[in-house]
Coordinates of C-alpha atoms in Angstrom, one line a residue:
M1288 CA 18.8 -18.8 -66.5
I1289 CA 17.6 -16.1 -63.6
G1290 CA 15.6 -14.8 -66.3
V1291 CA 14.1 -18.0 -67.5
L1292 CA 13.0 -19.4 -63.7
N1293 CA 10.9 -15.5 -63.5
R1294 CA 9.1 -15.9 -66.5
N1295 CA 8.3 -19.8 -65.6
V1296 CA 6.2 -18.8 -62.4
N1297 CA 2.8 -17.2 -62.2
P1298 CA 2.2 -13.9 -61.1
A1299 CA -0.7 -14.9 -59.8
D1300 CA 0.8 -17.3 -57.4
K1301 CA 2.9 -14.6 -56.1
V1302 CA -0.7 -12.5 -54.7
R1303 CA -2.9 -15.8 -54.4
L1304 CA -4.2 -15.7 -50.6
G1305 CA -6.2 -18.3 -49.0
R1306 CA -9.1 -18.0 -46.6
E1307 CA -6.8 -17.7 -43.1
D1308 CA -4.6 -15.0 -45.1
Y1309 CA -8.3 -12.6 -45.9
I1310 CA -9.3 -13.8 -41.7
Q1311 CA -5.6 -13.0 -40.3
R1312 CA -5.6 -9.5 -42.8
G1313 CA -9.4 -9.0 -41.5
V1314 CA -8.3 -9.1 -37.7
I1315 CA -5.3 -6.7 -38.3
L1316 CA -7.6 -4.6 -39.7
L1317 CA -9.7 -4.3 -37.0
A1318 CA -7.0 -4.6 -34.0
V1319 CA -6.3 -0.9 -36.1
A1320 CA -9.9 -0.1 -36.4
F1321 CA -10.1 -0.5 -32.2
L1322 CA -7.4 1.4 -31.5
F1323 CA -7.9 4.6 -33.2
V1324 CA -11.6 4.8 -32.3
A1325 CA -11.1 4.0 -29.1
L1326 CA -7.6 6.2 -28.9
L1327 CA -6.5 8.0 -31.8
M1328 CA -10.7 9.5 -32.2
P1329 CA -11.1 10.5 -28.6
L1330 CA -7.4 12.8 -28.6
S1331 CA -8.1 14.2 -32.4
S1332 CA -11.3 15.8 -30.6
M1333 CA -9.1 17.0 -27.5
L1334 CA -7.5 19.0 -29.7
V1335 CA -10.6 20.5 -32.3
K1336 CA -12.1 21.3 -28.7
S1337 CA -8.9 23.2 -27.7
L1338 CA -9.0 25.2 -31.2
E1339 CA -13.1 26.3 -30.5
N1340 CA -15.1 28.0 -28.4
A1341 CA -18.6 27.4 -26.3
D1342 CA -19.8 27.8 -29.1
G1343 CA -17.8 25.8 -31.4
E1344 CA -17.0 28.0 -33.8
F1345 CA -13.2 27.3 -34.8
V1346 CA -10.7 30.4 -32.7
G1347 CA -7.6 29.3 -33.7
L1348 CA -4.9 29.8 -30.2
S1349 CA -6.6 32.1 -28.7
N1350 CA -7.6 29.6 -26.2
F1351 CA -3.4 29.1 -25.2
V1352 CA -3.6 32.4 -25.8
N1353 CA -5.7 33.3 -23.4
Y1354 CA -4.4 31.0 -20.5
F1355 CA -0.6 31.3 -21.1
S1356 CA -2.2 35.4 -20.3
N1357 CA -3.7 34.0 -17.1
P1358 CA -1.2 34.2 -14.2
V1359 CA -3.2 32.4 -11.8
L1360 CA -4.0 29.5 -14.5
F1361 CA -0.2 29.2 -16.0
E1362 CA 1.7 29.4 -12.5
S1363 CA 0.0 25.9 -12.4
I1364 CA 2.7 25.5 -15.0
T1365 CA 5.5 26.3 -12.7
N1366 CA 3.6 24.2 -10.3
S1367 CA 3.6 21.2 -11.5
L1368 CA 7.1 21.1 -12.1
Q1369 CA 8.7 22.1 -9.2
I1370 CA 6.9 19.2 -7.5
A1371 CA 7.6 16.8 -10.7
F1372 CA 10.8 17.8 -10.2
T1373 CA 11.6 18.1 -6.2
S1374 CA 9.7 14.4 -5.9
T1375 CA 11.7 12.7 -9.1
F1376 CA 15.3 13.2 -7.8
I1377 CA 13.9 12.6 -3.7
V1378 CA 12.1 9.0 -4.7
I1379 CA 15.5 8.3 -7.4
V1380 CA 18.2 8.9 -4.9
M1381 CA 16.0 6.2 -2.0
A1382 CA 15.0 3.6 -4.7
F1383 CA 19.1 3.9 -5.9
L1384 CA 19.6 3.4 -2.4
F1385 CA 17.3 1.1 -1.1
A1386 CA 18.4 -1.2 -4.4
Y1387 CA 21.9 -0.6 -4.1
G1388 CA 20.8 -2.5 -0.7
M1389 CA 19.0 -5.3 -2.6
T1390 CA 21.9 -5.6 -5.3
R1391 CA 25.2 -4.8 -3.2
T1392 CA 24.6 -6.1 0.1
C1393 CA 24.0 -9.3 2.0
M1394 CA 21.4 -8.1 3.9
P1395 CA 19.2 -9.4 6.0
G1396 CA 15.8 -9.9 5.4
K1397 CA 15.5 -8.5 1.5
K1398 CA 12.7 -10.3 0.1
T1399 CA 10.5 -9.4 3.1
L1400 CA 12.0 -5.8 2.2
R1401 CA 10.9 -5.7 -1.2
A1402 CA 7.7 -7.2 -1.0
L1403 CA 6.9 -4.3 1.0
T1404 CA 8.3 -2.4 -1.0
L1405 CA 5.6 -3.3 -3.7
L1406 CA 2.8 -2.0 -1.4
P1407 CA 1.9 1.2 -2.4
L1408 CA 0.8 -0.4 -6.3
F1409 CA -1.8 -1.8 -5.0
A1410 CA -3.5 1.3 -3.0
P1411 CA -5.0 4.0 -4.9
S1412 CA -2.8 7.7 -4.6
L1413 CA -5.9 9.0 -2.5
L1414 CA -5.2 6.8 -0.1
P1415 CA -1.3 8.3 1.4
A1416 CA -2.6 11.7 1.3
I1417 CA -5.6 10.5 3.3
S1418 CA -3.0 9.2 5.4
L1419 CA -0.4 12.4 5.6
I1420 CA -3.5 13.9 6.6
Y1421 CA -3.6 12.3 10.1
L1422 CA 0.2 12.1 10.3
L1423 CA 1.2 16.1 9.8
G1424 CA -1.8 18.1 9.1
N1425 CA -2.8 20.4 11.3
Q1426 CA -4.5 17.9 13.7
G1427 CA -1.6 14.8 12.9
I1428 CA -0.1 12.6 15.1
F1429 CA 3.7 14.6 14.2
K1430 CA 2.5 17.6 13.1
G1431 CA 5.8 19.0 15.0
V1432 CA 7.8 17.5 12.2
L1433 CA 6.6 20.3 9.5
F1434 CA 8.2 23.2 12.4
G1435 CA 5.4 24.6 11.6
E1436 CA 5.1 24.8 8.0
S1437 CA 1.5 22.5 6.6
V1438 CA 1.3 20.3 4.8
Y1439 CA -1.9 21.2 3.0
G1440 CA 0.3 22.4 -0.8
P1441 CA 3.2 21.3 -2.0
I1442 CA 4.9 19.1 0.1
G1443 CA 2.3 17.0 0.8
I1444 CA 2.4 16.4 -2.0
V1445 CA 6.0 15.5 -2.8
I1446 CA 6.0 13.4 0.3
G1447 CA 2.6 11.4 -1.1
M1448 CA 4.1 12.1 -4.5
C1449 CA 7.1 9.8 -3.4
F1450 CA 5.3 7.6 -1.4
W1451 CA 3.2 6.4 -5.0
V1452 CA 6.2 6.5 -7.7
F1453 CA 8.6 4.7 -5.2
P1454 CA 7.9 1.2 -5.8
H1455 CA 7.3 2.0 -9.7
V1456 CA 10.6 3.5 -10.1
L1457 CA 12.4 0.8 -7.4
M1458 CA 11.7 -1.3 -10.4
I1459 CA 14.0 -0.1 -12.7
M1460 CA 16.7 0.5 -10.7
V1461 CA 16.9 -3.1 -9.1
T1462 CA 16.9 -4.0 -12.8
A1463 CA 20.1 -1.9 -14.0
L1464 CA 21.2 -2.5 -10.8
S1465 CA 21.6 -5.8 -11.6
N1466 CA 22.8 -5.9 -14.4
S1467 CA 25.8 -4.8 -13.6
D1468 CA 29.1 -6.9 -15.0
A1469 CA 30.6 -8.7 -11.8
R1470 CA 34.8 -8.4 -14.3
L1471 CA 33.7 -4.4 -14.2
Y1472 CA 34.6 -4.8 -10.1
E1473 CA 37.6 -6.9 -10.4
A1474 CA 39.4 -5.4 -12.7
A1475 CA 38.3 -2.4 -10.2
R1476 CA 40.0 -4.7 -8.1
V1477 CA 42.9 -4.5 -9.3
M1478 CA 43.7 -1.4 -10.3
K1479 CA 43.3 -1.2 -6.4
A1480 CA 41.4 1.5 -7.5
S1481 CA 39.1 2.9 -3.7
P1482 CA 35.2 2.1 -2.7
V1483 CA 34.8 5.6 -4.4
R1484 CA 36.1 5.9 -7.1
T1485 CA 34.3 2.7 -8.3
F1486 CA 31.6 3.3 -7.4
F1487 CA 31.7 6.7 -9.6
T1488 CA 33.6 4.8 -12.6
V1489 CA 31.9 1.4 -12.7
T1490 CA 28.4 2.0 -10.7
L1491 CA 27.1 4.7 -12.0
P1492 CA 28.4 4.6 -15.0
S1493 CA 26.5 0.9 -15.6
A1494 CA 23.8 2.3 -14.1
K1495 CA 22.9 5.1 -15.6
Y1496 CA 20.7 4.2 -19.2
G1497 CA 18.2 2.7 -15.7
L1498 CA 18.7 6.4 -13.7
I1499 CA 17.7 8.3 -17.1
S1500 CA 15.0 5.8 -18.1
A1501 CA 13.6 5.8 -14.2
S1502 CA 13.9 9.8 -13.9
F1503 CA 12.1 9.6 -16.7
V1504 CA 9.6 8.0 -15.4
A1505 CA 9.3 9.4 -12.1
F1506 CA 8.6 12.7 -14.0
T1507 CA 5.5 11.3 -16.1
L1508 CA 3.7 9.7 -13.2
V1509 CA 4.6 12.2 -10.9
I1510 CA 3.2 15.7 -13.8
T1511 CA 0.2 13.0 -14.0
D1512 CA -0.8 12.2 -11.5
F1513 CA -4.4 13.7 -10.1
G1514 CA -5.1 12.1 -6.7
V1515 CA -2.6 13.3 -4.0
P1516 CA -2.9 17.0 -5.1
K1517 CA -6.3 16.4 -5.4
V1518 CA -6.9 15.8 -1.6
I1519 CA -3.7 17.2 0.2
G1520 CA -2.7 20.3 -1.8
G1521 CA -4.8 22.8 -1.1
E1522 CA -4.6 26.0 -2.9
F1523 CA -1.5 24.8 -5.1
N1524 CA -2.9 24.7 -8.5
V1525 CA -1.1 22.0 -10.8
L1526 CA -2.2 21.1 -13.6
A1527 CA -4.2 17.5 -13.0
T1528 CA -6.6 19.5 -10.5
D1529 CA -6.6 22.6 -12.7
I1530 CA -8.6 19.7 -15.9
Y1531 CA -10.3 19.3 -13.0
K1532 CA -11.6 22.4 -11.7
Q1533 CA -12.0 23.8 -15.5
V1534 CA -14.5 21.1 -16.8
V1535 CA -16.3 19.1 -13.0
G1536 CA -16.3 23.3 -11.2
Q1537 CA -16.4 26.0 -14.3
Q1538 CA -18.4 23.1 -16.9
N1539 CA -15.1 25.1 -19.6
F1540 CA -14.1 22.1 -21.5
Q1541 CA -12.9 24.6 -24.0
M1542 CA -10.2 25.3 -21.2
G1543 CA -9.9 22.5 -19.6
A1544 CA -8.7 20.5 -23.5
V1545 CA -6.3 23.4 -23.3
V1546 CA -5.0 22.6 -20.3
S1547 CA -4.9 18.5 -21.1
V1548 CA -3.7 19.6 -24.8
V1549 CA -0.4 21.5 -21.9
L1550 CA -0.7 18.6 -19.7
L1551 CA 0.1 16.7 -22.0
L1552 CA 3.7 17.9 -24.0
P1553 CA 5.1 16.8 -20.8
A1554 CA 4.4 13.5 -20.5
V1555 CA 4.7 12.4 -24.9
I1556 CA 8.9 14.4 -24.3
S1557 CA 9.3 12.6 -21.8
F1558 CA 7.7 9.0 -22.8
M1559 CA 9.7 10.0 -26.1
A1560 CA 13.0 10.6 -24.7
D1561 CA 12.6 6.9 -22.1
R1562 CA 12.0 5.5 -24.8
I1563 CA 15.4 6.3 -26.5
V1564 CA 17.5 5.4 -23.9
Q1565 CA 15.7 1.6 -23.4
K1566 CA 17.3 1.7 -27.0
K1567 CA 20.6 2.6 -25.9
Q1568 CA 20.1 0.3 -22.9
V1569 CA 19.8 -2.9 -24.8
A1570 CA 23.0 -2.0 -26.3
M1571 CA 25.2 -1.8 -24.0
L1572 CA 24.0 -5.6 -22.6
S1573 CA 27.0 -8.4 -23.2
A1574 CA 26.1 -11.2 -24.3
R1575 CA 29.9 -12.0 -21.9
A1576 CA 29.4 -10.5 -18.8
V1577 CA 29.8 -12.2 -15.2
P1578 CA 26.4 -11.4 -12.9
F1579 CA 28.0 -9.8 -9.9
V1580 CA 27.8 -11.4 -6.3
P1581 CA 28.3 -9.4 -3.8
E1582 CA 30.4 -10.4 -0.7
P1583 CA 30.1 -10.2 3.3
N1584 CA 30.8 -7.2 4.7
K1585 CA 29.7 -6.4 8.6
L1586 CA 29.1 -1.9 7.9
K1587 CA 27.8 -2.5 4.6
D1588 CA 25.3 -4.6 5.2
R1589 CA 23.7 -3.1 8.4
L1590 CA 24.2 1.2 7.6
F1591 CA 21.6 -0.7 3.6
F1592 CA 19.7 -2.9 6.3
V1593 CA 18.8 0.3 8.2
I1594 CA 17.9 2.6 5.3
C1595 CA 16.2 0.0 3.2
G1596 CA 14.5 -0.2 6.7
L1597 CA 13.8 3.0 6.9
I1598 CA 11.8 3.4 4.0
V1599 CA 9.9 0.2 4.0
T1600 CA 8.7 2.1 8.1
A1601 CA 7.9 5.0 6.1
I1602 CA 5.4 3.3 3.6
L1603 CA 3.8 0.9 7.3
L1604 CA 3.7 4.3 8.7
V1605 CA 2.1 5.4 5.9
I1606 CA -0.7 2.6 5.7
G1607 CA -0.9 1.8 8.7
M1608 CA -2.1 4.8 9.7
A1609 CA -4.9 4.1 7.0
F1610 CA -5.9 1.3 8.1
Y1611 CA -6.4 3.0 11.6
A1612 CA -7.8 6.4 10.0
S1613 CA -10.9 3.8 8.5
F1614 CA -11.3 2.5 12.2
I1615 CA -11.7 6.0 13.8
T1616 CA -14.6 7.2 15.8
F1617 CA -13.9 10.8 15.3
W1618 CA -10.3 12.1 15.1
P1619 CA -9.2 13.8 16.8
Y1620 CA -11.6 14.0 20.0
S1621 CA -12.7 10.7 19.6
T1622 CA -10.2 8.0 19.2
A1623 CA -12.1 4.7 19.9
L1624 CA -12.1 2.3 17.6
T1625 CA -15.8 1.4 15.3
F1626 CA -16.6 0.0 12.1
N1627 CA -18.9 3.0 11.3
N1628 CA -17.4 4.3 9.1
Y1629 CA -17.4 1.4 6.8
N1630 CA -21.3 2.4 6.7
F1631 CA -21.1 4.1 3.9
E1632 CA -24.6 4.7 3.5
E1633 CA -24.2 7.0 6.6
V1634 CA -22.0 9.9 5.0
G1635 CA -23.9 9.5 1.5
A1636 CA -21.6 6.9 -0.5
S1637 CA -22.8 3.0 -0.9
W1638 CA -21.3 -0.1 -1.4
D1639 CA -22.9 -0.8 -4.5
F1640 CA -19.6 1.8 -5.5
Y1641 CA -17.3 -0.9 -4.4
F1642 CA -18.7 -3.6 -6.2
N1643 CA -19.2 -1.1 -8.7
S1644 CA -15.2 -1.2 -8.6
L1645 CA -14.8 -4.9 -8.9
E1646 CA -17.3 -5.0 -11.7
M1647 CA -14.9 -2.7 -14.1
A1648 CA -11.9 -4.3 -12.7
A1649 CA -12.8 -7.8 -13.5
W1650 CA -14.2 -6.4 -17.4
V1651 CA -11.3 -5.1 -18.0
A1652 CA -8.7 -7.5 -16.9
V1653 CA -11.1 -10.2 -18.8
I1654 CA -12.2 -8.2 -21.4
G1655 CA -8.7 -6.1 -21.7
T1656 CA -6.5 -9.6 -21.8
A1657 CA -7.9 -10.8 -24.5
V1658 CA -8.2 -7.7 -26.6
V1659 CA -4.7 -6.8 -25.8
F1660 CA -3.2 -10.7 -25.5
F1661 CA -4.6 -11.5 -29.2
N1662 CA -3.6 -7.6 -30.3
A1663 CA 0.2 -8.3 -29.3
Y1664 CA -0.4 -12.0 -31.2
L1665 CA -0.9 -10.5 -34.3
V1666 CA 2.4 -7.8 -34.5
E1667 CA 4.8 -10.3 -33.5
K1668 CA 3.3 -14.0 -34.3
G1669 CA 1.5 -11.9 -37.7
R1670 CA 2.4 -12.9 -41.2
A1671 CA 0.5 -11.0 -43.6
F1672 CA 0.7 -7.1 -43.3
E1673 CA 3.6 -5.8 -41.9
P1674 CA 3.8 -2.3 -42.5
V1675 CA -0.1 -2.8 -40.5
R1676 CA 1.3 -4.8 -37.8
N1677 CA 4.5 -2.5 -37.3
L1678 CA 1.0 0.4 -37.4
L1679 CA -0.4 -1.6 -34.4
H1680 CA 2.6 -1.8 -32.6
L1681 CA 3.3 2.0 -33.2
M1682 CA -0.2 2.8 -31.5
A1683 CA 0.2 0.8 -28.7
M1684 CA 3.2 2.4 -27.7
I1685 CA 1.1 5.9 -27.6
P1686 CA -1.3 5.3 -24.9
M1687 CA 2.0 5.5 -22.0
A1688 CA 2.3 9.2 -23.5
V1689 CA -1.4 10.1 -22.3
P1690 CA -2.4 11.2 -19.1
G1691 CA -4.8 9.7 -18.0
M1692 CA -7.2 13.3 -17.0
V1693 CA -6.1 13.7 -20.1
L1694 CA -7.5 10.5 -21.5
G1695 CA -10.8 10.9 -20.0
L1696 CA -11.5 14.3 -21.0
S1697 CA -10.9 13.1 -24.8
Y1698 CA -14.4 10.7 -24.0
I1699 CA -16.4 12.9 -23.0
F1700 CA -15.4 15.2 -26.4
F1701 CA -15.7 12.4 -28.6
F1702 CA -17.9 9.5 -27.2
N1703 CA -20.8 12.2 -25.6
E1704 CA -21.3 13.8 -29.5
P1705 CA -25.3 13.7 -30.7
G1706 CA -23.4 13.0 -34.2
N1707 CA -21.3 10.0 -33.0
P1708 CA -23.1 6.3 -33.1
L1709 CA -21.0 4.6 -30.3
N1710 CA -23.1 8.1 -28.0
V1711 CA -24.6 5.1 -26.6
V1712 CA -22.4 4.0 -24.0
Y1713 CA -21.4 6.7 -22.7
A1714 CA -22.0 6.5 -18.8
T1715 CA -22.5 3.5 -18.9
M1716 CA -19.9 1.0 -17.8
A1717 CA -18.6 0.1 -20.7
I1718 CA -17.0 3.2 -21.7
L1719 CA -15.0 2.8 -18.1
V1720 CA -13.8 -0.7 -19.8
L1721 CA -12.9 1.0 -22.9
N1722 CA -11.2 4.2 -20.8
S1723 CA -9.4 1.7 -18.5
V1724 CA -8.3 -0.6 -21.3
V1725 CA -6.9 2.0 -23.5
H1726 CA -5.3 3.7 -20.8
F1727 CA -3.2 1.3 -18.8
Y1728 CA -3.0 -0.8 -23.7
T1729 CA 1.4 -0.2 -23.2
V1730 CA 2.5 -1.6 -20.7
C1731 CA 0.3 -4.8 -21.4
H1732 CA 0.5 -5.1 -25.3
L1733 CA 4.6 -5.3 -24.0
T1734 CA 4.2 -7.6 -21.3
S1735 CA 2.7 -9.9 -24.1
V1736 CA 5.2 -8.8 -27.1
T1737 CA 8.1 -10.2 -24.1
A1738 CA 6.7 -13.1 -23.3
L1739 CA 5.7 -14.3 -27.2
K1740 CA 9.7 -13.0 -28.3
Q1741 CA 10.6 -16.3 -26.0
I1742 CA 8.3 -19.2 -28.1
D1743 CA 10.1 -19.7 -31.4
G1744 CA 8.9 -19.0 -34.4
E1745 CA 9.0 -22.6 -35.3
F1746 CA 5.7 -23.5 -34.5
E1747 CA 3.4 -20.7 -36.4
S1748 CA 5.9 -22.3 -39.1
V1749 CA 5.1 -25.7 -38.5
S1750 CA 1.4 -25.2 -38.9
S1751 CA 1.7 -22.8 -42.1
S1752 CA 3.5 -26.1 -43.3
L1753 CA 0.7 -28.4 -41.9
K1754 CA -2.4 -26.2 -43.1
V1755 CA -3.5 -25.6 -39.9
P1756 CA -4.8 -22.0 -39.0
F1757 CA -3.8 -19.1 -36.9
Y1758 CA -5.6 -18.9 -34.3
V1759 CA -5.8 -22.8 -34.1
T1760 CA -2.4 -22.3 -33.2
F1761 CA -2.7 -20.1 -30.8
W1762 CA -5.4 -21.0 -29.2
K1763 CA -3.8 -24.3 -28.3
V1764 CA -0.4 -23.4 -28.4
T1765 CA 0.5 -19.8 -27.8
L1766 CA -1.8 -19.1 -25.1
P1767 CA -1.3 -22.4 -22.6
V1768 CA 2.8 -21.6 -23.2
S1769 CA 1.7 -17.9 -21.7
L1770 CA -0.6 -18.5 -19.4
P1771 CA 1.7 -17.3 -16.6
A1772 CA 1.9 -13.5 -18.8
V1773 CA -1.8 -13.6 -18.8
L1774 CA -2.2 -14.0 -15.9
E1775 CA -0.1 -11.6 -14.8
I1776 CA -1.7 -9.0 -17.6
S1777 CA -4.8 -10.1 -16.2
V1778 CA -3.8 -8.9 -12.3
Y1779 CA -2.0 -5.7 -13.6
L1780 CA -5.4 -4.8 -15.0
F1781 CA -7.7 -5.7 -12.6
V1782 CA -5.5 -3.6 -9.9
N1783 CA -5.1 -0.7 -12.3
A1784 CA -8.8 -0.4 -12.8
M1785 CA -9.6 -0.5 -8.9
T1786 CA -7.1 1.9 -8.1
T1787 CA -7.2 4.7 -10.7
V1788 CA -9.0 7.6 -10.4
S1789 CA -7.8 10.0 -13.1
A1790 CA -9.0 8.2 -16.1
V1791 CA -12.5 8.0 -14.6
V1792 CA -12.8 11.0 -12.5
F1793 CA -15.2 12.0 -15.5
L1794 CA -16.3 9.2 -16.9
Y1795 CA -18.1 7.6 -14.5
S1796 CA -22.2 7.6 -13.4
T1797 CA -25.0 7.7 -10.7
D1798 CA -25.9 4.1 -11.7
T1799 CA -21.8 3.6 -12.0
M1800 CA -19.6 5.6 -9.2
L1801 CA -16.4 3.8 -8.7
A1802 CA -14.7 3.3 -5.0
S1803 CA -11.6 4.9 -6.2
I1804 CA -14.1 8.6 -7.2
S1805 CA -15.9 8.1 -3.5
V1806 CA -12.8 8.1 -1.6
M1807 CA -12.6 11.6 -3.0
N1808 CA -15.8 12.5 -3.2
M1809 CA -16.0 11.6 1.2
D1810 CA -12.4 13.5 1.6
E1811 CA -14.1 16.1 -0.5
A1812 CA -17.5 16.1 2.1
G1813 CA -15.5 15.6 5.8
N1814 CA -15.3 12.6 5.5
T1815 CA -12.1 12.1 5.4
A1816 CA -12.5 8.7 7.8
S1817 CA -14.7 7.0 5.6
A1818 CA -12.7 8.0 2.5
A1819 CA -9.3 6.5 4.7
A1820 CA -12.3 2.5 4.8
M1821 CA -13.2 2.6 1.8
A1822 CA -9.6 3.2 0.1
V1823 CA -8.2 0.0 2.9
M1824 CA -11.2 -2.2 1.2
I1825 CA -9.6 -1.0 -2.3
L1826 CA -5.9 -1.6 -0.9
L1827 CA -7.4 -5.8 0.4
T1828 CA -9.2 -6.7 -3.2
C1829 CA -6.5 -5.9 -4.4
L1830 CA -3.4 -7.5 -2.2
T1831 CA -6.7 -10.8 -2.6
V1832 CA -6.4 -10.3 -5.9
K1833 CA -2.9 -10.6 -6.0
G1834 CA -2.6 -13.3 -3.5
V1835 CA -4.4 -15.6 -5.9
H1836 CA -2.2 -15.2 -8.7
W1837 CA 0.4 -16.0 -6.8
L1838 CA -1.0 -19.0 -5.7
L1839 CA -1.9 -19.5 -9.4
S1840 CA 0.9 -19.2 -10.5
Q1841 CA 3.2 -20.6 -7.9
K1842 CA 0.6 -24.2 -9.2
L1843 CA 0.9 -23.1 -12.6
L1844 CA 5.0 -24.0 -12.2
T1845 CA 4.5 -26.7 -10.4
V1846 CA 2.4 -28.1 -13.5
T1847 CA 5.2 -26.9 -15.7
Q1848 CA 8.0 -28.2 -14.4
G1849 CA 5.6 -31.5 -13.8
W1850 CA 5.6 -31.1 -18.1
R1851 CA 9.1 -31.1 -18.6
T1852 CA 10.5 -33.9 -16.8
R1853 CA 8.1 -36.8 -18.8

């Protein structure tokens, strides 16, 4: 009977494609081509450059041999690993204690404390380094705290990294500790287990995947950051600053490519390990889990309020010092307050740099949100080219594992090639926008996919049965429903475009100088107060944008709730 039915089916009907199918396949191919040209080809150019000499001749692994045989350059690897492991350990302990206080105690002021921990997200990583100069430098307010040790080196780098990485790690830790099953604690109480035993047998095991994932994230962020070691690292070289010195200082692009490959390896390994851990974490979730609700305990609540308060105080001290430094006439000899530090033209900078950053961040937010969200829609809701859609999803994961400096240097090798027809975008605002969109692509893609998974697939099924084109369904149904996620993505892209240094440090021109780069240049020239002023402007701008986003989100929530009650 099955054979008879199969013979009655016209084979041509199985492969007949309509106009919409061709359009969807074409758009998917364009999305893959975009990431291929904007990500894979530049990275390939960098790998090829690392195997060539200054004349462009293939030399194999000779550059790598020279690098690893140079004690000074090779020392940067051990320095980077030392800083990464130390900073990761410290920030994991701090974030765990803070997250424990947020989720396992009834201490007062949770919302305020949690909100204040987000402040470092809106500042360039250069800001904590500048503040530490005023706090712990040779003329610093608290220089005696270091007992004669210098802040210009590993001590300053570790402190600056902990400040910058802390909110990223805290978000993971809060999530990990929030997912605990209250039934396990009830069982421990019934079995009369002590609080210490319960902590080691219930709390830690339930949060172990969050701890591991947070550790990998912290390690990757620290080992790839450029801003903190550039400002306060002194003579203590790390891989990120080595790339900058090889390219900008010595014009040795081949060795810069070699160091980029070396820096890329730990980032890729850490990223892959984090992906594996996250998959296991999902498998551990139970639909029958009961949310844990903490019970009041005066001693415990007060203890963690003090711990969390001290951490927030340290964050406010660093940011507050940057604000104060931006108004100081001449530290430490004249502490009179002045607005002259905001007159950037006097120190060879310009307000144009700030407006360049605003322009770039706006373009990144608009273009990046449109490209990333629509591509994620093709991956999650598309009905054509499943293998190609899976490839698109895989390519979307790659930017997370590529350090900003590596991507920026790759863009030099690829887009500055005379024979490349895309050479016209080199040294323009367009290449800065493209680089930033690609650099921050993965987080936005994952956010989009998560939001799209929450929308019932019946919308696409009904649209298909009614012969409604997929792009109409996207515009009239999917996009309006997903507006909160779209706003979140746009703000994320704007803030990161405003604060990034490493991703664009090789790509700006005299006409496209950015605020974050000017902070580094002013500090390098000794104009630290003006550098602090520009960093403060970046911070205030990002906070303002986030505030507008919050107001829009509240308005959107009100409208959505009103719509649902009708």
